Amino acid sequence: MTRPAILLFGLACLLMAPLSIATAQETRSERVEFARGQSSAEIAGRLRGRESIDYVLNARGGQRLSVDLSADNASTYFNILPPRGDTAIFIGPSEGNRFSAVLRQSGDYRIQVYLMRNAARRGETTRFTLSVAVRGDGPARPSPEIGGRGSWVVTGLQPGDRLNMRAGPGQRFAVLEELPNGTLLRNLGCEAGGQTEWCKVALGNDEGISGWVNRRFIAEVRTSPAQPPQPAPQPDFADGLAGGPDYWMVTGLSGADTLNMRSAPGAGNPVVGQLANGMVVRNLGCRMAGGGRWCQIATGLDERMTGWVSGRFLVEAGSPAGPGAPVPVQPQRPRPPQEITGLLPCATALGQPTGTCPFRAQRGEPGNAAVWISLPSGRERFIEFRGGRVVATDPGLSFAAERVGDLTLIRIGGERYEIADALPFGG
């Protein structure tokens, strides 16, 4: 090798060495150990630029983990990763600097403290204090006896709202039932899902109708098994499967919307009429179908037209003053789910320019769609539309959705997605 070549090679090695050392120092890991007899600790730290620290903490499923971060630089955040999997259960930039939840898994959790990319690029510094606590062995699961500590009642909903009962413990699971305030539930056990505690419940003593609800909207019923609890007085909605009042009144529709009357119980059956808010109909009995309550009704005093409607839009009423008649419509065939694929504008990390991501979707009734977006890691990001609005994403993640023209802009942590109305609505 010639002397100039040797000099160039040596210079290249000198330039590369500091870069490798700096890169290796950008992320470091520290094990969190509590003092003997303690279940919490305060950790002081300092970061500069693209440095980050992974605080590794061992905890058991069922324990409650609480983390608080305070810093002198507002661009300081933390994420929390579970023992298994690379999907964060908490993302600081979208959820804040405070976390508290019952853990689902046992093992090492990673609390990642870092500066946001804009501050990191400018080489800013931060001094922070991280407060970490792990307490308890998780919530006690009461005995599932009706009327005892194993009974819940739905509470805390706004007037007219319903509590979604889902097929699994998280917002991405399908809605099976919509429960009004005062509904009595049997407790089948609770667990954490991200920052939300979910409880598996059954309707009354019937464990054949069961699902998961948000713990925030149920309260323990403290009465003896011999005396079933009595919910607070409220309008008699169509939530019974037998008996019930003689008449229902249509209620709860938005604006000029109408309630579809179908030939048989279930949303997939042909529409035979449409009912407006305030119409009074005769009750011919209710039953479960397709995860919801459906009631057979007759219009007017002469019962000249009968059909099935969703019980969630019916409330007890007195005898009608005169015949109410639905608006007849042409029978319709149920719309099958549509499978679609394509590309949509996206950025899968903070500061990343907008590119495109492949997606696949299932589209049902107009405005309803389930979308899976392919990520560079090989995983998929799930987004659910209902009525044209984003209602859920992957468990443990929060989102923000904004309407701009005929687009919905969605932010999930540092990720951004642009979804045109044509995807959930068609066209």
Short mmCIF file of C-alpha atoms in Angstrom, two decimals:
data_model
loop_
_atom_site.label_atom_id
_atom_site.label_comp_id
_atom_site.label_asym_id
_atom_site.label_seq_id
_atom_site.Cartn_x
_atom_site.Cartn_y
_atom_site.Cartn_z
CA MET A 1 0.00 0.00 0.00
CA THR A 2 1.40 3.42 -0.92
CA ARG A 3 2.05 6.08 1.70
CA PRO A 4 -0.83 8.37 0.54
CA ALA A 5 -3.21 5.41 0.66
CA ILE A 6 -2.07 4.54 4.19
CA LEU A 7 -2.62 8.15 5.31
CA LEU A 8 -6.11 8.23 3.81
CA PHE A 9 -7.00 4.90 5.44
CA GLY A 10 -5.79 6.11 8.84
CA LEU A 11 -7.73 9.36 8.52
CA ALA A 12 -10.90 7.42 7.66
CA CYS A 13 -10.45 5.24 10.76
CA LEU A 14 -10.04 8.32 12.97
CA LEU A 15 -13.21 9.87 11.56
CA MET A 16 -15.25 6.67 11.92
CA ALA A 17 -14.20 5.84 15.48
CA PRO A 18 -15.90 8.78 17.25
CA LEU A 19 -19.05 8.24 15.16
CA SER A 20 -19.28 4.61 16.25
CA ILE A 21 -18.72 5.51 19.90
CA ALA A 22 -21.34 8.27 19.76
CA THR A 23 -23.87 5.95 18.13
CA ALA A 24 -23.27 3.29 20.75
CA GLN A 25 -23.84 5.85 23.51
CA GLU A 26 -27.12 7.20 22.09
CA THR A 27 -29.18 4.52 23.90
CA ARG A 28 -28.27 2.96 27.21
CA SER A 29 -30.11 0.61 29.55
CA GLU A 30 -30.43 0.77 33.33
CA ARG A 31 -32.08 -1.75 35.65
CA VAL A 32 -34.56 -0.28 38.17
CA GLU A 33 -34.21 -1.80 41.64
CA PHE A 34 -36.31 -0.67 44.62
CA ALA A 35 -34.75 -0.25 48.06
CA ARG A 36 -35.46 -3.06 50.49
CA GLY A 37 -39.05 -2.88 51.71
CA GLN A 38 -39.98 -0.20 49.14
CA SER A 39 -42.23 -0.44 46.07
CA SER A 40 -41.35 2.89 44.44
CA ALA A 41 -38.34 4.95 43.42
CA GLU A 42 -37.42 8.36 42.00
CA ILE A 43 -34.76 8.41 39.31
CA ALA A 44 -32.95 11.60 38.25
CA GLY A 45 -31.38 11.70 34.82
CA ARG A 46 -30.02 13.89 32.04
CA LEU A 47 -30.19 13.54 28.24
CA ARG A 48 -28.70 15.44 25.35
CA GLY A 49 -29.70 15.32 21.68
CA ARG A 50 -30.47 11.83 20.42
CA GLU A 51 -29.55 10.08 23.65
CA SER A 52 -32.19 7.92 25.28
CA ILE A 53 -32.39 5.68 28.32
CA ASP A 54 -34.25 2.38 28.71
CA TYR A 55 -35.20 1.83 32.36
CA VAL A 56 -35.85 -1.91 32.75
CA LEU A 57 -38.28 -2.89 35.50
CA ASN A 58 -39.49 -6.37 36.44
CA ALA A 59 -43.17 -6.65 37.41
CA ARG A 60 -45.88 -9.30 37.64
CA GLY A 61 -49.15 -9.51 35.77
CA GLY A 62 -51.92 -8.14 37.98
CA GLN A 63 -49.72 -5.51 39.63
CA ARG A 64 -50.34 -1.82 39.01
CA LEU A 65 -47.48 0.12 37.40
CA SER A 66 -47.44 3.90 37.83
CA VAL A 67 -44.93 6.17 36.06
CA ASP A 68 -44.67 9.99 36.28
CA LEU A 69 -42.15 12.13 34.39
CA SER A 70 -41.18 15.73 35.13
CA ALA A 71 -38.52 17.56 33.11
CA ASP A 72 -37.14 21.05 32.47
CA ASN A 73 -37.55 20.51 28.70
CA ALA A 74 -41.14 20.17 27.45
CA SER A 75 -39.98 17.89 24.61
CA THR A 76 -39.11 15.09 27.05
CA TYR A 77 -41.33 12.00 26.89
CA PHE A 78 -41.41 8.30 27.71
CA ASN A 79 -42.84 5.15 26.13
CA ILE A 80 -43.51 1.81 27.83
CA LEU A 81 -42.91 -1.52 26.08
CA PRO A 82 -44.22 -4.88 27.41
CA PRO A 83 -42.07 -7.97 28.10
CA ARG A 84 -43.18 -9.62 24.86
CA GLY A 85 -43.77 -7.82 21.59
CA ASP A 86 -42.59 -4.47 20.23
CA THR A 87 -45.90 -2.57 20.35
CA ALA A 88 -45.83 0.08 23.08
CA ILE A 89 -48.60 -0.01 25.68
CA PHE A 90 -48.04 3.72 26.30
CA ILE A 91 -46.77 6.42 23.91
CA GLY A 92 -45.84 9.69 25.62
CA PRO A 93 -46.26 12.24 22.78
CA SER A 94 -49.91 11.25 22.35
CA GLU A 95 -50.80 10.26 25.94
CA GLY A 96 -48.84 12.63 28.20
CA ASN A 97 -46.28 12.11 30.95
CA ARG A 98 -48.31 10.06 33.40
CA PHE A 99 -49.16 6.34 33.22
CA SER A 100 -51.03 4.04 35.60
CA ALA A 101 -52.51 0.65 34.70
CA VAL A 102 -52.83 -2.94 35.87
CA LEU A 103 -50.31 -5.05 33.96
CA ARG A 104 -51.37 -8.03 31.87
CA GLN A 105 -47.99 -9.83 31.61
CA SER A 106 -45.14 -10.76 33.94
CA GLY A 107 -41.56 -9.91 32.98
CA ASP A 108 -39.27 -6.98 32.16
CA TYR A 109 -41.00 -3.75 31.11
CA ARG A 110 -38.95 -1.04 29.35
CA ILE A 111 -39.57 2.62 30.14
CA GLN A 112 -37.90 4.59 27.32
CA VAL A 113 -37.07 8.24 28.13
CA TYR A 114 -36.07 10.47 25.21
CA LEU A 115 -36.24 13.90 23.58
CA MET A 116 -38.61 14.46 20.69
CA ARG A 117 -36.89 14.47 17.30
CA ASN A 118 -37.11 18.22 16.76
CA ALA A 119 -35.35 18.91 20.10
CA ALA A 120 -32.91 16.03 19.56
CA ARG A 121 -31.81 17.42 16.17
CA ARG A 122 -30.99 20.76 17.79
CA GLY A 123 -28.86 19.05 20.43
CA GLU A 124 -31.05 20.28 23.30
CA THR A 125 -30.59 18.95 26.83
CA THR A 126 -33.08 17.89 29.50
CA ARG A 127 -32.89 17.17 33.20
CA PHE A 128 -35.70 14.92 34.36
CA THR A 129 -37.09 12.99 37.31
CA LEU A 130 -38.84 9.67 36.71
CA SER A 131 -41.12 8.40 39.50
CA VAL A 132 -41.82 4.66 39.27
CA ALA A 133 -44.06 2.55 41.52
CA VAL A 134 -45.30 -1.05 41.41
CA ARG A 135 -47.98 -1.94 43.91
CA GLY A 136 -50.35 -4.75 44.81
CA ASP A 137 -51.11 -8.12 43.34
CA GLY A 138 -53.86 -6.81 41.05
CA PRO A 139 -57.59 -6.32 41.61
CA ALA A 140 -59.48 -9.00 43.50
CA ARG A 141 -61.87 -10.94 41.32
CA PRO A 142 -65.15 -11.23 43.22
CA SER A 143 -67.23 -14.37 43.34
CA PRO A 144 -69.53 -14.44 40.30
CA GLU A 145 -72.80 -14.78 42.21
CA ILE A 146 -75.74 -12.69 41.12
CA GLY A 147 -76.61 -10.04 43.70
CA GLY A 148 -73.31 -10.54 45.58
CA ARG A 149 -69.87 -9.02 45.09
CA GLY A 150 -69.88 -10.55 41.63
CA SER A 151 -72.64 -8.28 40.35
CA TRP A 152 -72.19 -5.02 38.46
CA VAL A 153 -74.60 -2.35 37.27
CA VAL A 154 -73.99 -0.07 34.29
CA THR A 155 -73.66 3.54 35.46
CA GLY A 156 -72.17 6.93 34.59
CA LEU A 157 -73.38 7.14 30.98
CA GLN A 158 -74.79 10.36 29.53
CA PRO A 159 -78.56 10.36 28.82
CA GLY A 160 -79.26 8.30 25.72
CA ASP A 161 -75.73 6.82 25.59
CA ARG A 162 -75.01 3.08 25.67
CA LEU A 163 -72.08 1.05 26.98
CA ASN A 164 -70.52 -1.15 24.30
CA MET A 165 -70.16 -4.83 25.19
CA ARG A 166 -67.35 -6.16 22.99
CA ALA A 167 -66.15 -9.58 21.88
CA GLY A 168 -62.76 -9.06 23.59
CA PRO A 169 -60.96 -6.74 26.06
CA GLY A 170 -60.25 -3.75 23.80
CA GLN A 171 -61.76 -1.22 21.42
CA ARG A 172 -60.72 -3.12 18.30
CA PHE A 173 -63.12 -5.98 19.09
CA ALA A 174 -66.62 -6.10 17.60
CA VAL A 175 -69.56 -4.63 19.52
CA LEU A 176 -71.96 -7.38 20.64
CA GLU A 177 -74.42 -5.37 22.75
CA GLU A 178 -75.18 -1.77 23.69
CA LEU A 179 -76.20 -1.48 27.36
CA PRO A 180 -78.10 1.43 28.96
CA ASN A 181 -77.60 2.77 32.51
CA GLY A 182 -79.02 0.40 35.12
CA THR A 183 -78.34 -2.86 33.24
CA LEU A 184 -77.47 -5.63 35.72
CA LEU A 185 -74.38 -7.69 34.85
CA ARG A 186 -72.69 -10.80 36.23
CA ASN A 187 -68.93 -10.38 36.78
CA LEU A 188 -66.73 -13.00 35.06
CA GLY A 189 -63.35 -11.35 35.80
CA CYS A 190 -61.35 -8.24 34.87
CA GLU A 191 -57.99 -7.52 33.27
CA ALA A 192 -56.03 -4.53 31.95
CA GLY A 193 -55.90 -3.62 28.27
CA GLY A 194 -53.41 -0.75 27.81
CA GLN A 195 -54.51 1.98 30.25
CA THR A 196 -58.07 0.65 30.41
CA GLU A 197 -59.36 -2.06 32.72
CA TRP A 198 -61.83 -4.38 30.98
CA CYS A 199 -64.28 -6.75 32.65
CA LYS A 200 -65.89 -9.83 31.18
CA VAL A 201 -69.59 -9.82 32.04
CA ALA A 202 -72.78 -11.74 31.34
CA LEU A 203 -76.29 -10.34 31.15
CA GLY A 204 -78.07 -11.31 34.37
CA ASN A 205 -77.78 -15.03 35.07
CA ASP A 206 -77.51 -15.86 31.35
CA GLU A 207 -73.82 -16.57 30.68
CA GLY A 208 -74.73 -17.40 27.07
CA ILE A 209 -74.84 -13.62 26.40
CA SER A 210 -71.43 -12.38 27.54
CA GLY A 211 -68.71 -9.97 26.47
CA TRP A 212 -66.25 -7.32 27.69
CA VAL A 213 -66.99 -3.79 28.96
CA ASN A 214 -64.96 -0.80 30.14
CA ARG A 215 -64.58 -1.02 33.96
CA ARG A 216 -65.08 2.75 34.20
CA PHE A 217 -68.80 2.44 33.48
CA ILE A 218 -69.79 -0.35 35.87
CA ALA A 219 -70.16 -0.30 39.65
CA GLU A 220 -70.33 -3.08 42.21
CA VAL A 221 -73.82 -3.92 43.49
CA ARG A 222 -73.85 -4.52 47.26
CA THR A 223 -77.04 -6.47 48.01
CA SER A 224 -77.74 -9.96 49.25
CA PRO A 225 -78.27 -12.89 46.82
CA ALA A 226 -81.83 -13.30 48.13
CA GLN A 227 -82.74 -9.75 47.08
CA PRO A 228 -81.74 -8.88 43.51
CA PRO A 229 -80.53 -5.27 43.14
CA GLN A 230 -82.93 -2.68 41.80
CA PRO A 231 -81.45 -0.22 39.28
CA ALA A 232 -82.34 3.44 39.46
CA PRO A 233 -85.71 4.35 37.89
CA GLN A 234 -85.37 5.05 34.17
CA PRO A 235 -87.41 4.73 30.98
CA ASP A 236 -88.21 1.14 30.05
CA PHE A 237 -86.07 0.60 26.95
CA ALA A 238 -86.55 -2.51 24.85
CA ASP A 239 -84.03 -4.58 26.81
CA GLY A 240 -86.23 -7.51 27.79
CA LEU A 241 -86.68 -10.69 25.78
CA ALA A 242 -90.20 -11.46 26.97
CA GLY A 243 -93.21 -9.44 28.08
CA GLY A 244 -92.60 -5.71 28.20
CA PRO A 245 -95.02 -2.85 27.62
CA ASP A 246 -97.88 -2.89 25.12
CA TYR A 247 -96.42 -0.03 23.10
CA TRP A 248 -93.00 1.38 22.19
CA MET A 249 -92.07 4.85 20.96
CA VAL A 250 -89.22 5.38 18.48
CA THR A 251 -86.50 7.58 20.02
CA GLY A 252 -82.79 8.41 19.88
CA LEU A 253 -82.46 9.03 16.14
CA SER A 254 -80.27 11.91 14.96
CA GLY A 255 -81.80 14.80 13.00
CA ALA A 256 -83.89 13.58 10.10
CA ASP A 257 -82.69 9.95 10.40
CA THR A 258 -85.23 7.14 10.29
CA LEU A 259 -85.31 3.70 11.89
CA ASN A 260 -85.27 0.79 9.44
CA MET A 261 -88.05 -1.78 9.87
CA ARG A 262 -86.89 -5.14 8.49
CA SER A 263 -88.58 -8.34 7.38
CA ALA A 264 -86.80 -10.42 10.06
CA PRO A 265 -84.57 -9.76 13.11
CA GLY A 266 -81.05 -8.74 12.05
CA ALA A 267 -79.36 -5.92 10.13
CA GLY A 268 -78.82 -8.12 7.09
CA ASN A 269 -82.52 -8.57 6.32
CA PRO A 270 -84.49 -6.53 3.74
CA VAL A 271 -85.90 -3.15 4.80
CA VAL A 272 -89.71 -3.02 4.56
CA GLY A 273 -90.36 0.39 6.14
CA GLN A 274 -88.86 3.36 7.93
CA LEU A 275 -90.01 4.93 11.22
CA ALA A 276 -89.43 8.49 12.43
CA ASN A 277 -88.68 9.76 15.96
CA GLY A 278 -91.83 9.89 18.09
CA MET A 279 -93.80 7.20 16.24
CA VAL A 280 -95.69 4.82 18.57
CA VAL A 281 -95.84 1.14 17.63
CA ARG A 282 -97.32 -2.01 19.19
CA ASN A 283 -94.92 -4.43 20.93
CA LEU A 284 -95.15 -8.00 19.58
CA GLY A 285 -92.12 -9.32 21.52
CA CYS A 286 -88.31 -9.13 21.42
CA ARG A 287 -85.49 -11.60 20.86
CA MET A 288 -81.71 -11.71 20.44
CA ALA A 289 -80.27 -11.74 16.90
CA GLY A 290 -76.84 -10.87 15.54
CA GLY A 291 -75.52 -9.76 18.93
CA GLY A 292 -78.40 -7.32 19.59
CA ARG A 293 -82.01 -7.16 20.70
CA TRP A 294 -84.64 -6.96 17.98
CA CYS A 295 -88.31 -6.31 18.57
CA GLN A 296 -91.23 -7.26 16.37
CA ILE A 297 -93.61 -4.34 16.11
CA ALA A 298 -96.87 -3.41 14.40
CA THR A 299 -97.74 0.09 13.24
CA GLY A 300 -100.95 1.87 14.20
CA LEU A 301 -104.02 0.52 15.95
CA ASP A 302 -104.98 -1.66 13.00
CA GLU A 303 -101.56 -3.40 12.88
CA ARG A 304 -101.60 -3.07 9.11
CA MET A 305 -97.80 -3.49 8.83
CA THR A 306 -95.42 -5.54 10.96
CA GLY A 307 -91.65 -5.86 11.00
CA TRP A 308 -88.52 -5.99 13.16
CA VAL A 309 -86.51 -3.04 14.52
CA SER A 310 -83.46 -2.62 16.75
CA GLY A 311 -84.54 -2.45 20.40
CA ARG A 312 -81.99 0.28 21.22
CA PHE A 313 -84.25 2.87 19.53
CA LEU A 314 -87.45 1.93 21.41
CA VAL A 315 -88.72 3.25 24.74
CA GLU A 316 -91.93 2.42 26.62
CA ALA A 317 -94.99 4.45 25.56
CA GLY A 318 -98.74 4.69 26.11
CA SER A 319 -101.41 3.79 23.60
CA PRO A 320 -101.14 5.80 20.37
CA ALA A 321 -103.77 8.45 19.71
CA GLY A 322 -104.06 7.37 16.07
CA PRO A 323 -102.53 5.10 13.48
CA GLY A 324 -98.89 5.75 12.78
CA ALA A 325 -97.74 4.53 9.40
CA PRO A 326 -94.17 3.86 8.28
CA VAL A 327 -92.75 5.12 5.02
CA PRO A 328 -92.71 2.08 2.66
CA VAL A 329 -89.50 1.40 0.78
CA GLN A 330 -88.41 -1.12 -1.80
CA PRO A 331 -87.01 -4.33 -0.30
CA GLN A 332 -83.21 -4.34 -0.27
CA ARG A 333 -80.70 -7.13 -0.35
CA PRO A 334 -78.15 -7.08 2.47
CA ARG A 335 -74.88 -5.53 1.39
CA PRO A 336 -72.02 -8.05 1.64
CA PRO A 337 -68.66 -6.90 3.06
CA GLN A 338 -66.33 -5.58 0.34
CA GLU A 339 -62.64 -6.49 0.33
CA ILE A 340 -60.43 -3.71 -1.06
CA THR A 341 -56.68 -3.07 -1.24
CA GLY A 342 -54.53 -0.14 -2.30
CA LEU A 343 -52.10 2.55 -1.16
CA LEU A 344 -52.74 5.52 1.14
CA PRO A 345 -50.57 8.51 2.23
CA CYS A 346 -48.68 7.79 5.46
CA ALA A 347 -45.65 8.53 7.63
CA THR A 348 -44.78 5.80 10.13
CA ALA A 349 -42.38 7.80 12.33
CA LEU A 350 -42.05 11.31 13.73
CA GLY A 351 -40.39 13.72 11.28
CA GLN A 352 -40.73 11.29 8.38
CA PRO A 353 -41.96 12.81 5.09
CA THR A 354 -45.29 11.60 3.78
CA GLY A 355 -45.05 8.50 1.59
CA THR A 356 -47.45 5.65 0.83
CA CYS A 357 -48.39 2.49 2.72
CA PRO A 358 -50.21 -0.58 1.38
CA PHE A 359 -53.54 -1.32 3.02
CA ARG A 360 -56.33 -3.86 2.95
CA ALA A 361 -59.85 -3.16 4.16
CA GLN A 362 -63.28 -4.66 4.67
CA ARG A 363 -66.12 -2.26 3.95
CA GLY A 364 -69.69 -2.90 5.14
CA GLU A 365 -72.56 -0.44 5.29
CA PRO A 366 -71.61 3.06 4.04
CA GLY A 367 -69.24 4.69 6.53
CA ASN A 368 -68.25 1.40 8.22
CA ALA A 369 -64.85 -0.14 7.46
CA ALA A 370 -62.03 -2.09 9.09
CA VAL A 371 -58.61 -1.06 7.73
CA TRP A 372 -55.24 -2.80 8.15
CA ILE A 373 -52.17 -0.75 7.11
CA SER A 374 -48.84 -2.49 6.46
CA LEU A 375 -45.89 -1.07 8.46
CA PRO A 376 -42.20 -1.28 7.49
CA SER A 377 -41.63 -3.70 10.40
CA GLY A 378 -43.97 -6.22 8.76
CA ARG A 379 -46.73 -5.60 11.31
CA GLU A 380 -50.11 -4.04 10.57
CA ARG A 381 -51.83 -1.02 12.08
CA PHE A 382 -55.59 -1.49 12.62
CA ILE A 383 -58.10 1.39 12.24
CA GLU A 384 -61.89 1.04 12.50
CA PHE A 385 -64.44 3.46 10.98
CA ARG A 386 -68.05 3.61 12.04
CA GLY A 387 -70.45 6.10 10.48
CA GLY A 388 -67.47 7.72 8.76
CA ARG A 389 -65.68 8.38 12.08
CA VAL A 390 -62.58 6.69 13.48
CA VAL A 391 -63.67 4.79 16.60
CA ALA A 392 -60.78 2.43 17.43
CA THR A 393 -57.21 1.39 16.73
CA ASP A 394 -54.89 -1.28 18.15
CA PRO A 395 -55.26 -2.05 21.90
CA GLY A 396 -53.08 0.12 24.14
CA LEU A 397 -52.77 2.94 21.63
CA SER A 398 -54.60 6.26 21.53
CA PHE A 399 -55.36 8.26 18.40
CA ALA A 400 -56.41 11.69 17.21
CA ALA A 401 -58.56 12.13 14.11
CA GLU A 402 -59.19 15.40 12.24
CA ARG A 403 -61.43 16.13 9.26
CA VAL A 404 -59.84 18.16 6.43
CA GLY A 405 -62.09 18.44 3.37
CA ASP A 406 -62.91 14.92 2.24
CA LEU A 407 -59.98 13.41 4.19
CA THR A 408 -59.59 12.07 7.71
CA LEU A 409 -56.10 12.77 9.14
CA ILE A 410 -55.22 10.22 11.82
CA ARG A 411 -52.30 10.45 14.28
CA ILE A 412 -51.25 7.44 16.35
CA GLY A 413 -48.18 8.43 18.35
CA GLY A 414 -45.66 9.60 15.74
CA GLU A 415 -47.54 7.91 12.89
CA ARG A 416 -49.75 9.82 10.43
CA TYR A 417 -52.31 8.48 7.97
CA GLU A 418 -54.57 10.20 5.42
CA ILE A 419 -57.74 8.29 4.55
CA ALA A 420 -60.16 9.61 1.95
CA ASP A 421 -63.92 9.34 2.50
CA ALA A 422 -64.07 7.01 -0.51
CA LEU A 423 -62.51 4.23 1.60
CA PRO A 424 -65.25 3.91 4.31
CA PHE A 425 -68.11 5.19 2.14
CA GLY A 426 -67.21 3.80 -1.30
CA GLY A 427 -67.11 5.73 -4.54
#
